[in-house]
Structure formats: structure tokens, C-alpha cells
Amino acid sequence: MTLLEGSIGVEDLVLLEPLEEESMLKNLQLRYENKEIYTYIGNVLVSVNPYQQLPIYGPEFITKYQECTFYELKPHIYALANVAYQSLKFRDRDQCILITGESGAGKTEASKLVMSYVAAVCGKGEQVNSVKEQLLQSNPVLEAFGNAKTIRNNNSSRFGKYMDIEFDFKGSPLGGVITNYLLEKSRVVKQLKGERNFHIFYQLLAGADAQLLAALKLERDTGGYAYLNREVSRVDGMDDASNFKSVQSAMTVIGFSEEEIRWVLEVTALVLKLGNVKLSDEFQANGIPASGISDARGVREIGEMMGLDSKELERALCSRTMATAKEKVVTALNVVQAQYARDALAKNIYSRLFNWIVNRINESIKVGIGEKKKVMGVLDIYGFEILEDNSFEQFVINYCNEKLQQVFIELTLKEEQEEYKREGIPWKKVDYFDNGIICNLIEHNQRGILAMLDEECLRPGVVSDSTFLAKLNQLFSKHSHYESKVTQNAQRQYDHTMGLSCFRICHYAGKVTYNVNSFIDKNNDLLFRDLSQAMWKAKHPLLRSLFPEGDPKQASLKRPPTAGAQFKSSVAILMKNLYSKNPNYIRCIKPNEHQQRGQFSRELVATQARYLGLLENVRVRRAGYAFRQGYKPFLERYRLLSRSTWPRWNGGDREGVEKILGELSACTSEEVTFGKTKIFIKSPKTLFYLEEQRRLRIQQLATLIQKIYRGWRCRTHYQQMRKSQILISSWFRGTMQKKRYGKMKASVLLIQAFVRGWKARKDYRKYFRSGAALTLSSFIYKSLAQKFLLGLKNNLPSTSILDKKWPAAPYKCFTTANQELQRLYHQWKCKKFRDQLSPKQVEVLREKLCASELFKGKKAAYPPSVPVPFRGDYIGLRGNPKLQKLTGREEGPVLMAETVRKVNRGNGKTSSRILLLTKGHVILTDSKKSQAKTVIGLESVAGVSVTSFQDGLFCLHLSEISSVGSKGDFLLVSEHVVELLTKMYRAVLDTTQRQLPITVAEQFSVKFKESNVTVKVTQGPRGNGNGKLSCKKKGSHGLEVTV
């Protein structure tokens, strides 16, 4: 139980001491300022609107409250919803949750939280989820058509709503039924300053697309409509366009068809269009005032949209037909009367549309006939209202709250009485204010205010609000709860606040003064028959269905029931419904008038507390016993107060509780009563005494636990230190003994060594000749080695590096030494050979070495080129001065000069060229004219591609940035390709300090001008590479070469 321990203020006002209005307000303010918005009065929940989102909702909190009992956690709306749902599911008791409070107190949000909790904890499944979604989505639709911005609240419900949610035996929702009460339809035609019309009008204009607005003949600007308050078109924190999309989506989820949604929007647009119908003064031929339509466009558009005859509608708005049994009389209406008729039509259309929407939702969520079901009702209805000017609406609202207060008192006392009976405790009569006298004053069938109002409306002759007030003054002149100016004068009382046209009723929540002006008109709520018939003649299906009385076949001269009679009947049905269910109450309170978070107005909250009867609730709850709890949880909480029950009790729960309370002096028999399953405590002081004793005992036990813990900790520390000391001592003694043993062992070994040495020396002197064998074997081995080396000296092979002969080792033991000597001798011969070579010969060998690295094992033409020395000049360059001039002196000597064949790019034919390779260029000249055709810088040579065959075909790949490279690569054939490419590789390396990439492949890519050509080389039938080379074009990007 968290009601006292660690709580902020008192969580249950039943335990409040002293029980006064000031202490109650102080407690509510303290909890509100600490963001504790919920407080209990027994099983009643008081909720103070925080005007902000608090982190106390969501799946985590739903799970927490689902698993706990009502008083186990902090007060919360989830706790109340859980008790109601669990009672419905497991005890098979129908439930109702009554949510009351004035506008802006958070009733709508409270009902949403209750429904969301029930939806979260009930069963799962596709059908169940569909029903839950339909029930939840009914809220945004009803809010759009039934809520509006008022001075007190940006999302005020302007109607009362009672929803019966029906469940199966498993606790899964099957559907529901919604009942609405007293929609404030006067708001359709008139709003106070700073207020708005119903949300749907603004949502429609802001959220509908241009096509829909055009179809409805509307404009987006809200300032163009007489029924909309031009001063307030938007609400902070409310997105009308987004909400319109949400309403359309919600209607689809509930089951509205696209056609039905369109019908609803068309009728909504009709109400806006009616407000723009302008009426002007006209006169009949006899001079009697009449009225007419000054702008026919509005009526024409209404007729086109609704399928109405505009003339018929104009006639119905501007005249009235009075029917008697014998004849019909048509009377022209003046402008004021016509405006009243127009506004009455607009209010009736919207009111009936709202009722149709509620009935359509009920069709979608209703439960099939014959299914066994449990019911949970949620009542979200307006709270008690006292305004500066109270009219008929406030009168019926306060009448409804009187009935709800009566239900609360009777059911609360009934519940108390049943619990006392179950527990075997005698019931004592409780003194409380019975507001039945006020209910009778209003609803008595013959002598009630509503009955007098209906009688005055039906009475022939001159009827007015004044005659109605006069009748009340005459009838209730001596009633203790009725006052007026007349009754005060009769009793010689003076009250300047009481007007001549007013009367006052002393309600349970305070005195309320009502102004009787418009009581008769609002109670009559008449709509001229001409307008009903005109609406019935419309071709629009929905509008036609809203006015069934307009059908001439169903025409009746019987007067329809008055608004007061209808509301009285609805309240009676509601009360009957509530009496059949187990009630759960949520009292909503508005902390300030400015909708600001953190502000708490004591005067405002005090007024609401009186309206809601919170103190009366607490007094009724405390009339018998302020606190009661089961024996087991009580024993579990307070068993530490008795040495008999602490720390362990093996007896029964009740015996344990009796043992505890018997040892406490403050718990006398007058204060405590034992029921069958519960302990009942009369005064909160006794409970506070128990809590104080428990707190002191917990401190004692905490001190005892700390003492025992410290002792245990010191003993444990001492034992650990003792064990550590013993362990350290044992390790130290062991180490010392090991060291001593090591020294003794070393000494023994030393003595043994000396003794063994002495004995060995003694035995050696005795047997010294035993070492002769080792000496002889060493001598023989040395003799053999000497003989081997001397023999090798006389039989050395020739000094030719090509001679690899070497005498074999005479003995196996010399094999390794013989191989090493052979290697050293060969290296010596090679060094001697290199020392004899000239620089030119060394250069030739380096070229051969480079050729080996480039082509050995890669190109078949390499092995035949190895024994052939590189000549460099194969064309007799010295005898040709013209070719010598082409090279220039700066280039140095010609590294390679030979005749090559160049493969033509176009047709693959070959032509003879002379190739000159210098240290900086590759020069291709005409073999006949000795003129330079192409000069290629070695830095422009990007790479070379050759085949692996014995042919001389190779490709010079040129870089694209060079002037020559832009013409493409060169495909050449050389008979000394190995020598040529080796010299070119070395020249590129010396000139550009980079290695020339040489690729050996049978297929490579050659760039000819802008295109690439793939050259594929195949070997001919001879396969030796000495045959004639042939080239064939294969399309525009292929060249096949056969070698």
C-alpha cells in the first residue's frame, strides 16, 4: 500500500485530516504542483487537468497497473479502468464509468484513456482488433461534429455521450452502442466572442482539396460564412487540415462508404450555405410586412446541390402554412421571423445529421442479437454549470447532474451496506443530504418545473416566459429550494442579484439563478412544417431521410414532444441503465481558466469541488469506516509491530491481525472492527498511528540490520585476515625450507662430483692405455683427409667455365666437403673468366642476361638466340651515310639497325621499313628512299606485346599524349625480335628510368587511330615460325595473324 508511505500529500482523501475544504484544496494543490494529478476518494478518482503531456501513460504503465490491485500503486486512471474491467471479466458484473466535470476539465481525454486501456488489455485477434479499432475511431468523428472551441476549452464537448462497450465471456470486445444527449445546436448559428462553431466546418474548409470544395460549392476562406465567427478561425495546437484527413480515415475504418461520407459533407456544406442566405424586407399588396431572398444565388446553389426546387425552398423560408381540420392558411413571415425560420432549419439539419452519424456508428459497432454479452458503460457528460447568465441549457444540464449525484449517493451507500453485510458488521444509518427533493422539484410529473414548462407551451392563449415564471412563483412559493423576486418580497427579503425575470434553485452544489427568457422557445424547439416538407422533397438521400415527418402520407397534426420532455425521458433511461451496473467515478477538475500548465487557482477549484460534491463524497465514504483492508495484506504490512508475529507467523491471518492490534493501546474496540475477511478502521487517526508505529519500528529494524551487518562484516574481515596470515606464514616457511634443501642438495652434488673425479683419476692412472684407440682413429682420419686433398690437387679439371667435371669423393664421409670444394672452384673459375673479359664483352653478356630475364620460358624464339651473339647492325649502317644522318650526333651510336616489316592498318599487308634504335628514339625509314617516315621518342613507348611463338611479330604501344601516339600503335615483324626488344628495354630504362612493360600473349589489343583492334595470333601448319606471316581482317575490330 502506497497511500501514506513516500507519497506526496494524501493519496486518498478519505484519510484526510482535518476533513475541511481548505485542507482538501491544499492537498490537491500540493499533489498538482508535483505533477500528481490523480487522487482517490475511496474508489472515486479525482483528476486535475495538467494541460501538458505527462510521462505516465503508455504500454509500460498499462502493464504495471494491469498486474496490481487498486491501492497497490499510485492513484491513476488506469487503476480505476483495470478494476472495472477485471470486475466485468471475472465477476461477471456490468460496469459503468461516470466522467463528470465542467468544460476544459479533461473529460474527453479521460474517456479516451479509459477506452485505450481497455483496448490494450482485452483479447487479441483479427476480429477483436477490428472492433477495438472501430470503437477507438468513433472518437475523432464525434469530436469533429460535436466539439468546438469555447472560452474555457479549445476542444470542448458540446454534447453528452454515453457509450456501452459490449464484451463476450472472455472479455474481448464485441461492439458497442453510443447515446448522445443535448447537442448544443444553438452554436450552429451563433457563438460567443472568442469561440468557434463546431470543428467540422473549419476542418472541411481547411482540409478539403479544391475539387471537393468546388463540388460542395464552398470557398476556403472562413470569413465568407455568416455562421462562422470571423474573429477566431484557427486554434493554437490544432491542425484543421490534418484533422479533416483523420476524420475521413476514421469514418472509413468505422464502415462509412465513400458515398455516405460525401453525403455527410454535402449536408454539412448545406448548413454553411444556409447561413449566407440573405433575407430582405418586402411588403404585400395590403401593406402587411413580408420577406424575400435578396440574393437568389445562394438558394439556387443549395437547390442544385441537394436536388431542391429553389422556389419551393424560398417559399418555405419566407412563409408559413397553418393547417386546421378544414383548411390551410398561408401566412407571410417578416424578416425577423424568416431569419428565425432559417436558423431553426440550420440547427435542426445539423442536430439531425449528428444523430444520424451516431446511429450510423452504432450500426457498424452493434452486436448481433442473441449473443451473450457483458457491458461496460462510459459516460462523458457535462458537469454542473453556474454562469453569469444561466438559461434553459444550464437548467437541464444541472438537472442531469442532480440525478447523477443522487445515483452516486444511493449506489455508494448501497455498496457500503452490501460490504458491511458480507463482512457481518451491523449497518448504521448514515446522515447525508438527500437531493431527492431537488430532483422532484424539477422532474415531478404533475408539479415539477419541467411539467409546468410543458404545460405552458401547450396552453392555448397568450403564452410567454413571464406567464411561465408567474406560474412557478405561485406553485413553489413555499418550497425551501426555490426562490424568485416574488417569493423574496413575500418574505421581506432584499437581493439585488435577483432579476425580475429570474428564479433560483438551491442545488446540492450551490444556488443557481436562471433567466427564464427563451425558456418557452427553447423548450418548444419548433420547426415549421413547410421547411420539413421542403427538405423531404429533396432528392438528396441523406437530407430526405433526416425529415421523415415531411412526408405528406405521414403528416400529423400532433404536436412533437418538447425538448425538456425528451431530455427528461433520456435522463430517466440513463439512470435506469446506471442503476443496473456497478458504478466507477472520475471527477475531472480544471485548475485554471487560462489553460496554463502549473497554475492552480484555489477559488476556481473550490467552486468545482462544491459542484462535484467532493466533500460530500468523502463524508459519505467516511460515514462508517474510513479504511478497510483484507487480513492478509494488513498482516503482511503491520506484522513487524508485534514480537508474536515478527519475523514469522504460523497462525491464521485474522488471528495475527488480532494479535497485533491487541498489543497496541490506541487500537480500541471502538476504533477497530473485525469482519469476515477484512479489518475495518473507523478513524484516519488510527491508521496514521499504525503508520507512525510502523515507521518507528522500521527505523529500529534498520538499526538492528545495520548492527548485525557491521558485526558480520567485521567478523568476515577478521576471518579473511586470519586466513591470509596463515597462508602467508605457510608459504614463507615452505620457501625457507626449499632454499635450505637446495643448498644441501648442491653441497651433496659437489661432494659427489669430487669423489667421482677422484675415483676416475685413480682408475685412469691404473688403466691409462685404454685411450690408445681414440688416438689411433684420429690419426688415421687425418691421414685419409690429407691423402684426399693432395690427390685432388693433382687431378683438378680444366679451368674452362663450361667444364663441369669434378672427381668423386673416395669416402662417404668426405661427400659434403667435396661438394663445397666443387662450388668454390667453379666460382673461382667464373671470377677468373670475368676478369679476362673486355668492357664490350661484359656489355654483351649483360644484354644476354637481360634477354634471359625477359624471354626465358616465355617465347619459343629465345632458345635459338642464346648462342648467337647480338650484332646490332644488320643493314651495313657504316656504308650508308644517309641513314647515319637521320640519327643525328646528339643521339649517340645506333643500338639496333635492321630491316623490319610494318603491318598496314587498313588491309593487313606488310611493307618493308628500316628500324633504327638509338638511346632516345625509334626511327622507321623508307627502305628505298632512306627517308624518315616515323620518329618515336622512347618516352612515348607505353609497352610492347609479342607472341610466345618463334615468329618476329611485335606491337609498339604508344601513349596517347604523344603526337605520334594519336595515330595509333605500330604492328611490326622482325627477324631478330629478341635482340631488338632487349636493346629497346635497356634503352628505355637508361633514358626514362622506368621498366618497359613487355607482354607475351597470343591475343592483344592494338589502337589504330580512334578504334581498338584485337590481334589474334595463331600458329600455321608448319609451326616453326619461319613461314610467311599472313594477316586477315575480321570485321572492323579484329585482325587474325597466322605465323
GROMACS .gro file of C-alpha atoms in nm, residues 3 10-16 19 24 27-28 31 38-47 70-71 75 80 408 412 415-416 584-587 589 609 612-622 626:
model
   49
    3LEU     CA    1  -0.126   0.559   0.033
   10VAL     CA    2  -0.263   1.224   0.096
   11GLU     CA    3  -0.340   0.995  -0.197
   12ASP     CA    4  -0.689   0.907  -0.066
   13LEU     CA    5  -0.897   1.199   0.063
   14VAL     CA    6  -1.088   0.957   0.286
   15LEU     CA    7  -0.777   0.967   0.509
   16LEU     CA    8  -0.758   1.348   0.509
   19LEU     CA    9  -1.175   1.698   0.679
   24MET     CA   10  -0.863   1.930   0.069
   27ASN     CA   11  -0.371   1.863  -0.063
   28LEU     CA   12  -0.489   1.880  -0.427
   31ARG     CA   13  -0.007   1.700  -0.550
   38TYR     CA   14  -0.480   1.181  -0.966
   39THR     CA   15  -0.624   1.144  -0.612
   40TYR     CA   16  -0.868   0.888  -0.470
   41ILE     CA   17  -1.183   0.927  -0.266
   42GLY     CA   18  -1.220   0.560  -0.185
   43ASN     CA   19  -1.291   0.409  -0.528
   44VAL     CA   20  -1.366   0.752  -0.682
   45LEU     CA   21  -1.087   0.909  -0.891
   46VAL     CA   22  -1.031   1.286  -0.887
   47SER     CA   23  -0.838   1.407  -1.195
   70PHE     CA   24  -0.633  -0.081  -0.688
   71TYR     CA   25  -0.437   0.059  -0.391
   75PRO     CA   26  -0.364   0.674  -0.797
   80LEU     CA   27  -0.980   0.253  -1.199
  408PHE     CA   28  -2.376   0.836  -0.664
  412THR     CA   29  -2.221   0.439  -0.273
  415GLU     CA   30  -2.220  -0.062  -0.188
  416GLU     CA   31  -2.115   0.022   0.169
  584ASN     CA   32  -1.698   0.383  -1.117
  585TYR     CA   33  -1.648   0.758  -1.090
  586ILE     CA   34  -1.397   1.000  -1.240
  587ARG     CA   35  -1.433   1.361  -1.121
  589ILE     CA   36  -1.128   1.941  -1.230
  609ALA     CA   37  -1.519   2.084  -0.579
  612LEU     CA   38  -1.885   1.795  -0.789
  613GLY     CA   39  -1.970   1.738  -0.423
  614LEU     CA   40  -1.621   1.611  -0.335
  615LEU     CA   41  -1.652   1.683   0.038
  616GLU     CA   42  -1.995   1.522   0.035
  617ASN     CA   43  -1.837   1.218  -0.132
  618VAL     CA   44  -1.571   1.197   0.139
  619ARG     CA   45  -1.827   1.234   0.420
  620VAL     CA   46  -2.044   0.957   0.275
  621ARG     CA   47  -1.739   0.736   0.235
  622ARG     CA   48  -1.628   0.806   0.594
  626ALA     CA   49  -1.259   0.535   0.680
   0.00000   0.00000   0.00000
